[in-house]
Coordinates of C-alpha atoms and ligand atoms in Angstrom, one line a residue:
M1 CA -27.6 14.7 -14.6
D2 CA -28.4 16.1 -18.0
Q3 CA -30.8 18.8 -16.5
R4 CA -27.9 19.6 -14.0
S5 CA -25.3 19.9 -16.7
A6 CA -27.3 22.5 -18.7
T7 CA -26.6 25.0 -16.0
L8 CA -22.6 24.1 -15.9
A9 CA -20.0 26.2 -17.5
W10 CA -17.7 23.4 -17.7
T11 CA -20.1 21.5 -20.1
N12 CA -20.2 24.5 -22.6
A13 CA -16.4 24.5 -22.5
T14 CA -15.9 21.1 -23.8
N15 CA -17.1 18.9 -26.5
A16 CA -15.0 15.9 -25.6
V17 CA -16.3 15.3 -22.1
S18 CA -19.8 14.8 -20.9
P19 CA -21.6 14.3 -17.4
A20 CA -22.7 11.0 -18.9
Q21 CA -19.2 9.8 -19.6
L22 CA -18.1 10.8 -16.0
D23 CA -20.9 8.6 -14.5
A24 CA -19.8 5.8 -16.8
L25 CA -16.1 6.2 -15.3
S26 CA -17.4 6.2 -12.0
E27 CA -19.7 3.2 -12.5
R28 CA -16.5 1.2 -13.3
V29 CA -15.5 1.0 -9.6
A30 CA -16.8 -1.9 -7.8
T31 CA -18.4 -1.2 -4.7
A32 CA -20.9 -2.7 -2.4
G33 CA -21.6 0.4 -0.7
T34 CA -23.6 3.5 -1.5
E35 CA -21.4 6.5 -0.2
T36 CA -19.9 8.9 -2.5
I37 CA -17.5 11.7 -2.8
D38 CA -18.2 14.8 -4.9
V39 CA -15.5 15.7 -7.4
S40 CA -15.4 19.5 -8.6
A41 CA -13.8 21.5 -11.4
P42 CA -11.2 23.8 -9.8
A43 CA -11.1 26.5 -12.5
M44 CA -14.9 27.1 -12.0
D45 CA -15.4 25.5 -8.4
E46 CA -18.2 23.6 -10.1
P47 CA -19.4 20.0 -9.4
L48 CA -17.9 17.6 -12.1
G49 CA -19.3 14.4 -10.8
S50 CA -18.8 12.0 -8.2
I51 CA -17.1 8.7 -7.3
P52 CA -17.7 5.7 -4.8
A53 CA -16.0 6.2 -1.5
C54 CA -14.8 2.3 -1.5
S55 CA -14.7 0.7 2.0
E56 CA -11.9 -1.8 3.2
A57 CA -14.0 -4.6 1.9
D58 CA -14.2 -3.0 -1.6
V59 CA -10.5 -2.6 -1.8
E60 CA -9.8 -6.2 -0.7
G61 CA -12.1 -7.4 -3.5
A62 CA -10.4 -5.2 -6.2
V63 CA -7.0 -6.9 -5.0
R64 CA -8.5 -10.3 -5.1
R65 CA -9.9 -9.7 -8.7
A66 CA -6.4 -8.4 -9.6
R67 CA -4.7 -11.5 -8.0
Q68 CA -6.8 -13.9 -10.0
A69 CA -6.4 -12.1 -13.4
R70 CA -2.6 -11.9 -12.6
S71 CA -1.9 -15.6 -13.2
A72 CA -2.9 -15.6 -16.9
W73 CA -1.3 -12.1 -17.5
T74 CA 2.1 -13.4 -16.1
T75 CA 2.3 -16.3 -18.2
R76 CA 1.8 -14.6 -21.3
S77 CA 4.9 -13.5 -23.1
V78 CA 6.7 -10.1 -22.3
A79 CA 6.3 -9.4 -25.9
D80 CA 2.5 -10.0 -25.6
R81 CA 2.1 -7.8 -22.8
A82 CA 4.2 -5.2 -24.3
A83 CA 1.7 -5.4 -27.5
V84 CA -1.3 -4.3 -25.1
I85 CA 0.9 -1.5 -23.7
D86 CA 1.6 -0.2 -27.3
R87 CA -2.1 -0.3 -28.2
F88 CA -2.7 1.5 -25.0
A89 CA -0.2 4.2 -25.8
D90 CA -1.8 4.7 -29.3
L91 CA -5.4 5.0 -27.9
V92 CA -3.9 7.7 -25.2
L93 CA -2.5 9.9 -28.3
E94 CA -5.6 9.3 -30.3
R95 CA -8.2 10.2 -27.6
R96 CA -5.9 13.1 -26.6
T97 CA -8.5 15.8 -26.8
M98 CA -10.7 14.1 -24.3
L99 CA -7.9 13.3 -21.8
L100 CA -6.5 16.8 -22.0
D101 CA -10.0 18.1 -21.5
L102 CA -10.7 15.8 -18.5
L103 CA -7.1 16.6 -17.1
Q104 CA -7.9 20.2 -17.3
L105 CA -11.3 20.0 -15.8
E106 CA -10.2 17.8 -12.9
T107 CA -7.0 19.9 -12.0
G108 CA -7.6 23.3 -13.3
K109 CA -4.1 23.3 -14.9
A110 CA -3.0 25.1 -18.1
R111 CA -3.4 23.3 -21.4
R112 CA 0.3 23.3 -22.0
T113 CA 0.9 21.6 -18.8
A114 CA -1.7 19.0 -19.5
A115 CA -0.1 18.3 -22.9
E116 CA 3.4 18.1 -21.2
E117 CA 1.9 15.6 -18.8
L118 CA 0.4 13.7 -21.6
L119 CA 3.4 13.1 -23.7
D120 CA 4.8 11.2 -20.7
V121 CA 2.6 8.3 -21.3
P122 CA 3.9 7.2 -24.6
L123 CA 7.5 7.9 -23.9
N124 CA 7.0 5.6 -20.7
C125 CA 5.1 3.0 -22.9
S126 CA 7.9 3.0 -25.6
Y127 CA 10.8 2.8 -23.2
Y128 CA 9.5 -0.2 -21.1
R129 CA 8.5 -2.0 -24.2
S130 CA 12.0 -1.6 -25.3
I131 CA 13.8 -2.9 -22.1
G132 CA 11.0 -5.0 -20.6
P133 CA 12.4 -8.2 -22.2
E134 CA 15.6 -7.8 -20.9
A135 CA 14.6 -6.8 -17.5
V136 CA 12.8 -9.8 -16.8
A137 CA 14.9 -12.3 -18.5
S138 CA 16.7 -14.8 -16.2
E139 CA 20.5 -14.8 -16.3
K140 CA 23.6 -16.7 -15.3
R141 CA 25.6 -15.7 -12.4
R142 CA 28.9 -17.0 -11.2
G143 CA 28.5 -20.3 -9.3
A144 CA 29.9 -21.2 -5.7
L145 CA 32.6 -23.6 -7.3
P146 CA 33.3 -22.9 -10.8
G147 CA 32.7 -25.7 -13.1
A148 CA 31.3 -27.8 -10.2
T149 CA 28.1 -25.6 -9.8
S150 CA 26.2 -23.1 -11.5
A151 CA 23.6 -20.5 -10.5
R152 CA 20.8 -18.7 -12.4
V153 CA 18.8 -15.7 -11.3
S154 CA 15.3 -15.4 -12.5
Y155 CA 13.1 -12.3 -12.1
D156 CA 9.5 -13.0 -11.2
P157 CA 6.7 -10.4 -11.1
V158 CA 6.0 -9.6 -7.2
G159 CA 2.2 -10.1 -7.6
V160 CA 0.0 -7.3 -7.3
V161 CA 1.2 -3.8 -7.2
G162 CA -0.5 -1.0 -5.4
L163 CA -0.3 2.5 -6.7
I164 CA -1.2 5.7 -4.9
S165 CA -1.0 8.8 -6.7
P166 CA -1.6 12.5 -6.0
W167 CA -3.7 15.2 -7.6
N168 CA -1.0 17.1 -9.3
Y169 CA -0.1 14.9 -12.4
P170 CA -2.8 12.2 -12.1
L171 CA -2.4 11.1 -15.6
A172 CA 1.6 11.1 -15.8
L173 CA 1.9 9.7 -12.4
A174 CA -0.6 6.7 -12.7
V175 CA 1.0 5.6 -15.8
A176 CA 4.8 6.3 -15.1
D177 CA 4.6 3.5 -12.3
A178 CA 1.7 1.3 -14.0
I179 CA 3.4 0.5 -17.2
P180 CA 6.6 -1.2 -15.8
A181 CA 4.7 -3.0 -13.4
L182 CA 2.3 -4.3 -16.0
I183 CA 5.2 -5.1 -18.6
A184 CA 6.9 -7.1 -15.7
G185 CA 3.6 -9.1 -15.5
N186 CA 2.1 -7.8 -12.4
A187 CA -1.3 -7.0 -12.1
V188 CA -1.9 -3.2 -10.4
V189 CA -4.6 -1.4 -8.2
L190 CA -4.4 2.2 -8.6
K191 CA -5.8 4.3 -6.0
P192 CA -6.0 7.9 -7.4
D193 CA -6.4 11.1 -5.4
E194 CA -10.1 11.8 -4.5
K195 CA -9.7 15.1 -6.2
T196 CA -8.9 13.6 -9.4
P197 CA -10.2 10.2 -10.1
F198 CA -11.8 10.7 -13.6
V199 CA -8.3 10.5 -15.5
A200 CA -7.4 7.5 -13.7
L201 CA -10.5 5.8 -14.5
A202 CA -10.4 6.8 -18.1
L203 CA -6.8 5.5 -18.5
A204 CA -8.1 1.9 -17.1
T205 CA -10.8 2.1 -19.7
L206 CA -8.4 2.7 -22.4
F207 CA -6.1 -0.3 -21.1
A208 CA -9.1 -2.5 -21.4
E209 CA -9.9 -1.3 -24.9
A210 CA -6.3 -2.0 -25.8
G211 CA -6.7 -5.7 -24.9
G212 CA -5.8 -5.5 -21.3
P213 CA -7.4 -8.5 -19.5
K214 CA -10.4 -7.5 -16.7
G215 CA -8.8 -7.4 -13.4
V216 CA -5.5 -6.7 -14.3
F217 CA -5.7 -2.9 -14.1
E218 CA -8.1 -2.1 -11.2
V219 CA -9.0 1.2 -9.9
V220 CA -10.3 1.9 -6.4
T221 CA -11.6 5.5 -5.3
G222 CA -12.2 6.9 -1.9
E223 CA -10.6 8.7 1.1
G224 CA -7.0 8.4 1.2
D225 CA -6.9 7.2 5.0
V226 CA -9.3 4.5 4.4
V227 CA -8.4 3.2 0.9
G228 CA -4.7 3.8 1.3
P229 CA -4.0 1.6 4.4
A230 CA -6.3 -1.2 3.2
L231 CA -4.5 -1.4 0.0
I232 CA -1.2 -1.6 1.5
D233 CA -2.7 -4.5 3.7
H234 CA -3.3 -6.7 0.7
I235 CA -0.9 -6.0 -2.1
D236 CA 2.9 -7.0 -2.8
H237 CA 4.7 -3.7 -3.4
I238 CA 3.3 -0.2 -2.8
A239 CA 4.5 2.6 -5.2
F240 CA 3.4 5.9 -3.5
T241 CA 3.6 9.5 -4.7
G242 CA 2.6 12.1 -2.5
S243 CA 3.6 14.1 0.5
T244 CA 6.4 13.4 2.8
E245 CA 4.1 13.2 5.7
T246 CA 1.9 10.5 4.3
G247 CA 4.9 8.9 2.9
R248 CA 6.3 8.1 6.2
A249 CA 2.6 6.5 7.2
V250 CA 2.8 4.4 3.8
A251 CA 6.4 3.2 4.7
E252 CA 5.4 2.3 8.3
R253 CA 2.6 0.2 7.1
A254 CA 4.7 -1.4 4.3
G255 CA 7.4 -2.2 6.8
H256 CA 4.8 -3.8 9.2
N257 CA 3.5 -5.9 6.5
L258 CA 7.0 -6.7 5.3
I259 CA 6.3 -5.7 1.7
D260 CA 8.7 -3.5 -0.2
C261 CA 7.7 0.1 -1.1
S262 CA 8.8 2.9 -3.3
L263 CA 8.2 6.6 -2.3
E264 CA 8.1 9.6 -4.3
L265 CA 7.6 12.6 -2.0
G266 CA 8.0 16.3 -1.8
G267 CA 10.9 18.6 -2.2
N268 CA 11.8 22.3 -1.7
N269 CA 14.0 22.3 -5.1
P270 CA 16.9 24.7 -5.4
L271 CA 17.9 26.4 -8.5
V272 CA 21.4 27.9 -8.9
V273 CA 22.4 30.7 -11.4
L274 CA 26.3 30.7 -11.6
D275 CA 28.2 33.9 -12.6
D276 CA 28.8 32.9 -16.2
A277 CA 25.1 32.2 -17.0
D278 CA 23.4 34.0 -19.8
V279 CA 20.9 36.1 -18.0
E280 CA 18.2 36.3 -20.6
T281 CA 18.5 32.6 -21.4
A282 CA 18.3 31.8 -17.8
A283 CA 15.4 34.1 -16.9
R284 CA 13.3 32.5 -19.7
G285 CA 14.3 28.9 -18.8
V286 CA 13.6 29.5 -15.0
L287 CA 10.2 30.5 -15.7
Q288 CA 9.2 27.1 -16.7
A289 CA 11.3 25.6 -13.8
C290 CA 9.0 27.6 -11.3
F291 CA 5.8 28.0 -12.6
S292 CA 4.9 24.8 -14.6
N293 CA 1.5 23.5 -13.5
A294 CA 1.3 26.9 -11.4
G295 CA 4.2 25.5 -9.2
Q296 CA 2.1 22.4 -8.1
L297 CA 4.9 20.1 -9.4
C298 CA 7.2 18.3 -7.1
L299 CA 10.4 19.2 -9.3
A300 CA 9.5 22.9 -9.4
A301 CA 12.2 25.2 -8.2
E302 CA 11.1 27.2 -5.0
R303 CA 14.6 28.7 -4.0
I304 CA 16.9 30.6 -6.5
Y305 CA 20.4 31.4 -5.5
V306 CA 21.9 33.9 -8.1
D307 CA 25.9 34.9 -8.1
E308 CA 25.7 38.5 -7.2
S309 CA 27.6 39.6 -10.0
L310 CA 24.5 39.1 -12.1
Y311 CA 21.7 39.1 -9.4
E312 CA 20.4 42.5 -10.6
P313 CA 20.2 42.1 -14.3
F314 CA 18.8 38.2 -13.7
R315 CA 16.2 39.8 -11.1
D316 CA 15.0 42.4 -13.7
A317 CA 14.8 39.9 -16.5
F318 CA 13.1 37.3 -14.5
V319 CA 10.7 39.6 -12.8
D320 CA 9.8 41.1 -16.2
A321 CA 9.2 37.7 -17.9
T322 CA 7.1 36.5 -14.7
R323 CA 4.8 39.8 -15.0
G324 CA 4.2 38.6 -18.7
L325 CA 3.0 35.2 -17.9
T326 CA -0.8 34.7 -18.6
V327 CA -3.2 33.3 -16.0
G328 CA -6.0 31.6 -17.3
T329 CA -8.4 28.7 -17.0
D330 CA -9.6 28.1 -20.5
L331 CA -9.7 24.9 -22.4
D332 CA -7.1 26.0 -25.0
Y333 CA -3.3 26.8 -25.3
E334 CA -3.5 30.3 -24.5
S335 CA -2.6 30.6 -20.9
D336 CA 0.7 29.8 -19.2
V337 CA -0.4 29.3 -15.7
G338 CA -3.7 27.7 -14.7
S339 CA -5.6 27.4 -11.3
L340 CA -4.4 26.0 -8.0
I341 CA -6.3 22.7 -7.2
D342 CA -8.5 24.0 -4.2
G343 CA -9.2 26.5 -1.7
A344 CA -6.9 24.7 0.8
Q345 CA -3.9 24.9 -1.6
L346 CA -4.8 28.6 -2.3
N347 CA -4.7 29.4 1.6
R348 CA -1.5 27.4 2.0
V349 CA 0.0 29.6 -0.7
E350 CA -1.4 32.9 0.9
D351 CA -0.2 31.9 4.3
H352 CA 3.3 31.3 3.1
V353 CA 3.5 34.6 1.3
A354 CA 2.0 36.6 4.1
E355 CA 4.4 35.1 6.6
A356 CA 7.2 35.9 4.3
I357 CA 6.1 39.5 4.1
E358 CA 5.9 39.9 7.8
T359 CA 9.3 38.5 8.3
G360 CA 10.9 41.1 6.0
A361 CA 10.2 39.8 2.4
T362 CA 9.7 42.2 -0.7
V363 CA 7.1 40.9 -3.3
L364 CA 8.8 41.8 -6.7
A365 CA 6.1 40.1 -8.8
G366 CA 2.5 38.9 -8.2
G367 CA 1.5 38.1 -4.8
Q368 CA -2.3 38.3 -5.0
R369 CA -5.2 35.8 -5.9
R370 CA -7.1 36.2 -9.0
P371 CA -10.7 35.6 -8.5
D372 CA -11.6 37.4 -11.7
V373 CA -9.7 34.6 -13.5
G374 CA -10.7 31.7 -11.4
P375 CA -11.8 31.0 -7.6
F376 CA -8.4 29.3 -6.8
C377 CA -6.1 31.2 -9.3
Y378 CA -3.1 32.8 -7.8
E379 CA -0.4 35.1 -9.5
P380 CA 2.9 33.9 -10.2
T381 CA 5.0 35.3 -7.4
V382 CA 8.6 36.3 -7.0
L383 CA 9.8 37.2 -3.5
A384 CA 13.3 38.7 -2.4
D385 CA 14.8 39.4 1.0
V386 CA 13.3 36.3 2.4
D387 CA 14.2 35.2 5.9
P388 CA 15.9 32.0 5.5
D389 CA 13.9 30.6 8.5
A390 CA 10.5 31.6 7.0
T391 CA 8.2 28.9 5.9
V392 CA 8.4 29.7 2.3
A393 CA 12.1 29.2 2.5
C394 CA 12.4 25.8 4.6
E395 CA 9.0 24.2 3.7
E396 CA 7.4 22.9 0.3
T397 CA 4.8 25.8 -0.8
F398 CA 3.7 23.9 -3.8
G399 CA 2.3 26.9 -5.4
P400 CA 3.5 29.7 -7.9
V401 CA 6.0 31.3 -5.5
V402 CA 9.6 31.6 -5.6
S403 CA 12.2 33.5 -3.6
L404 CA 15.4 35.0 -5.1
T405 CA 18.7 35.3 -2.9
P406 CA 22.2 36.5 -4.1
V407 CA 25.0 34.5 -3.1
P408 CA 28.8 35.7 -3.1
D409 CA 30.2 32.6 -5.3
E410 CA 29.7 29.1 -6.5
A411 CA 30.6 27.6 -3.0
A412 CA 28.0 29.7 -1.0
A413 CA 25.3 28.6 -3.9
I414 CA 25.9 24.8 -3.4
E415 CA 26.0 25.2 0.4
A416 CA 22.6 27.2 0.3
A417 CA 21.2 24.6 -2.2
N418 CA 22.1 21.6 0.2
D419 CA 20.7 23.3 3.3
S420 CA 17.2 21.3 3.0
P421 CA 16.3 18.0 4.5
Y422 CA 14.6 17.5 1.0
G423 CA 16.7 16.6 -2.3
L424 CA 14.3 15.8 -5.1
N425 CA 15.4 18.0 -7.8
A426 CA 17.8 20.7 -8.5
S427 CA 18.9 23.0 -11.3
V428 CA 22.0 24.7 -12.2
W429 CA 22.4 27.7 -14.9
T430 CA 25.7 28.3 -16.3
G431 CA 27.6 29.2 -19.7
S432 CA 30.0 26.0 -19.1
R433 CA 28.1 22.6 -19.2
D434 CA 31.1 20.9 -17.8
R435 CA 31.1 23.5 -14.9
G436 CA 27.4 22.7 -14.5
R437 CA 28.0 19.1 -14.3
R438 CA 30.6 19.5 -11.6
V439 CA 28.5 21.8 -9.5
A440 CA 25.5 19.1 -10.2
D441 CA 27.9 16.6 -8.6
R442 CA 28.3 18.5 -5.3
I443 CA 24.4 19.1 -4.9
E444 CA 22.5 16.6 -2.7
S445 CA 19.4 15.5 -4.8
G446 CA 18.1 12.8 -6.6
T447 CA 18.0 14.7 -10.0
V448 CA 20.0 17.7 -10.9
C449 CA 19.4 19.5 -14.2
V450 CA 22.1 21.8 -15.9
N451 CA 20.7 24.6 -18.0
D452 CA 17.0 23.2 -17.8
G453 CA 14.6 23.2 -14.9
Y454 CA 13.2 19.5 -14.6
I455 CA 12.4 18.2 -18.3
A456 CA 16.0 17.2 -19.1
G457 CA 15.8 14.8 -16.0
W458 CA 12.2 13.8 -16.0
A459 CA 12.1 13.0 -19.7
A460 CA 15.1 11.0 -19.6
V461 CA 13.2 7.9 -19.0
D462 CA 16.1 5.7 -19.3
G463 CA 17.5 7.5 -16.1
P464 CA 16.2 6.8 -12.5
M465 CA 14.1 9.5 -10.7
G466 CA 13.5 10.2 -7.2
G467 CA 14.6 11.6 -4.0
V468 CA 17.1 11.6 -1.3
G469 CA 16.4 12.6 2.4
D470 CA 12.9 13.5 3.1
S471 CA 12.0 13.4 -0.8
G472 CA 11.8 9.6 -0.6
L473 CA 13.0 6.0 -1.2
G474 CA 13.5 4.0 -4.4
R475 CA 13.4 5.2 -8.0
R476 CA 10.9 5.3 -10.9
H477 CA 12.0 5.4 -14.7
G478 CA 15.0 3.6 -16.0
P479 CA 15.9 0.0 -15.1
E480 CA 15.2 0.5 -11.7
G481 CA 11.7 1.6 -12.3
I482 CA 11.0 -2.1 -13.3
A483 CA 13.4 -3.9 -11.0
R484 CA 11.4 -2.8 -8.0
Y485 CA 8.5 -4.8 -9.3
L486 CA 10.6 -8.0 -9.8
E487 CA 11.4 -10.6 -7.3
P488 CA 15.0 -11.9 -8.0
R489 CA 15.2 -15.6 -7.4
L490 CA 18.3 -17.8 -7.4
I491 CA 18.7 -21.3 -8.5
G492 CA 21.9 -23.0 -7.6
T493 CA 22.9 -26.2 -9.1
S494 CA 25.6 -28.7 -8.4
R495 CA 27.2 -30.9 -11.2
V496 CA 29.1 -33.1 -8.6
G497 CA 26.5 -34.2 -6.3
P498 CA 26.2 -32.9 -2.6
L499 CA 28.8 -30.3 -1.6
G500 CA 30.1 -29.6 1.9
V501 CA 32.2 -31.7 4.0
P502 CA 30.2 -35.0 4.6
S503 CA 29.0 -35.8 8.0
G504 CA 31.0 -38.4 10.0
A505 CA 34.3 -37.5 8.3
G506 CA 35.6 -37.0 11.9
S507 CA 39.0 -35.7 12.0
A508 CA 39.6 -35.7 8.5
S509 CA 37.0 -32.8 8.2
K510 CA 39.9 -30.6 10.0
W511 CA 42.0 -31.5 6.8
L512 CA 39.3 -30.7 4.5
F513 CA 38.6 -27.4 6.0
E514 CA 42.4 -26.6 6.4
G515 CA 42.6 -27.3 2.7
M516 CA 40.0 -25.1 1.8
F517 CA 41.4 -22.2 4.1
R518 CA 44.7 -22.6 2.3
A519 CA 43.2 -22.5 -1.3
L520 CA 41.2 -19.4 -0.5
G521 CA 44.2 -17.8 1.0
A522 CA 46.4 -18.7 -2.1
G523 CA 43.6 -17.4 -4.5
R524 CA 43.6 -14.1 -2.6
R525 CA 47.3 -13.6 -2.7
L526 CA 47.4 -14.5 -6.4
R527 CA 44.8 -11.8 -7.2
Q528 CA 46.5 -9.2 -5.2
W529 CA 49.8 -10.1 -7.2
V530 CA 48.1 -10.1 -10.4
R531 CA 46.5 -6.6 -9.8
Ligands
LIG1 P1 -1.0 13.5 -0.1 O1 0.2 12.6 0.6 O2 -2.0 14.1 0.8 O3 -1.7 12.4 -0.9 C1 -1.3 11.7 -2.0 C2 -1.9 10.4 -2.0 O4 -2.1 9.7 -0.8 C3 -3.5 10.7 -2.4 O5 -4.0 9.6 -3.5 C4 -4.2 10.5 -1.1 O6 -5.7 10.0 -1.1 C5 -3.4 9.2 -0.4 N1 -3.3 9.2 1.0 C6 -4.0 10.0 1.9 N2 -3.8 9.5 3.1 C7 -3.3 8.5 3.0 C8 -2.7 7.5 3.9 N3 -2.9 7.5 5.2 N4 -2.5 6.2 3.4 C9 -2.0 5.8 2.2 N5 -2.4 7.0 1.2 C10 -3.1 8.0 1.5 O7 -0.2 14.4 -1.2 P2 -0.8 15.5 -2.0 O8 -0.8 16.7 -1.1 O9 -2.1 15.2 -2.6 O10 0.2 15.7 -3.2 C11 1.2 16.7 -3.3 C12 2.4 16.1 -2.6 O11 3.0 15.1 -3.5 C13 3.5 17.1 -2.8 O12 4.3 17.1 -1.3 C14 4.4 16.9 -3.8 O13 5.7 17.2 -3.8 C15 4.4 15.3 -3.9 N6 4.6 14.7 -5.1 C16 5.8 14.1 -5.2 C17 6.0 13.5 -6.6 C18 7.4 12.9 -6.7 O14 7.7 12.3 -7.8 N7 8.3 12.9 -5.8 C19 5.2 13.9 -7.7 C20 4.2 14.6 -7.4 C21 3.7 14.9 -6.2

């Protein structure tokens, strides 16, 4: 390993990550087999390390260990569990250089995108630490017969939560879903994408260092179509983030197993620039909305609709700003846009752009791969005159490509924005926040940001985040993000002995039921009269 590393460019780029460290992370995964999967650094297309290709039996073993460890974790107080999470957040901040380097090496993303991603961890930890005790506290509900009976609901952890995460935000997306599950008293088994497993393994190591008991945060690595289904067959809730296509398969399997699932899927997010928007501010802000993480962001805008009264000035300002973006792969803060994850993603982007051009689109900026910068780098690209039926307009490209379309007015912008089976994130730019919120109310999307691309929504961790339509089911963040990992249980108690009409009451039961019907009817009339 050391001999090989001497020839690798990535080892010269970082002092914080070594091949030996990656080998140690890989060894954390318990496997009975010897098969491995190679992981490479997209920025250079060089080998980074390898991870076990876990079998179904390995996954079963991981869930068994998690289930055993979970009993002791659940019986700890919420404050105790939250204290571990707090130390974990501190460690993530302390070890940020190592995590940022690792994240960049695994994904090829720009440093600033990696830093944005890392900020998400302490945000989520602090938030769920603060609402955790209230979320899991039992509560009184209205009894069946006020005074005679009482009702109490308790919120128990569901058990072992399975997390399946994608490669685009391997740090934030693992943690955003793991933290509330752990605070609620569950154990988790995380299956990271096979292209980006090391950050997930580093997080599990930091959790253990923070005092997390062995087995409570397990990581299984391997091929998605082997490890994913095996995981869903053994856990109690599956929180999946990934493509709509895989999400459907996950939902089917969860349905068969009668377990609950939350699905954070793809999008084809619209962005609307209204006629009262400040052109310069919008052009600068929209850059972030489209090109963060080289557009490999589920919340990124891919379709921009601009009121025709300011289409030309907006187009010119936006195209200028796009051309000014720096594409780079260094482990520093200099570049705006990094690499795509691999050759398949680069081909997908190129195919979408080529088809758009064939069907009439004009390239206003970008449109070229940049092998001089990195093997999978692609320029931030702005298209105009895109055929509404072109793939780039209808499907998620998941790359640094956006189309610009003029629209006659606000109503047409809303109609165009809603013309999609997806509904993950949308964005509205306007000089009036009230108008922005009114327009936002009419856009069919799980999140809509006004005068911002996605951060105002994503970083509001107290608010639920998720998609409608083909973009998913369920929500992460907010009280909803922890409620999905809790099983509500009702305990009803009678203070007056057994309820109901006693058997053997014979014809007297008719009068008892009649009395109840009349009392209920009178109560309803009284309520209507009081209203
Ligand atoms: P993907 O669906 O191919 O893979 C996601 C995860 O599922 C990976 O860990 C993969 O190994 C695993 N997997 C693959 N086959 C599986 C199977 N049969 N059963 C269970 N798991 C399986 O997605 P991707 O292409 O890697 O990720 C990009 C997609 O994720 C985009 O569509 C993007 O929009 C979406 N995404 C959504 C959100 C969100 O919050 N809504 C966030 C990030 C990414």
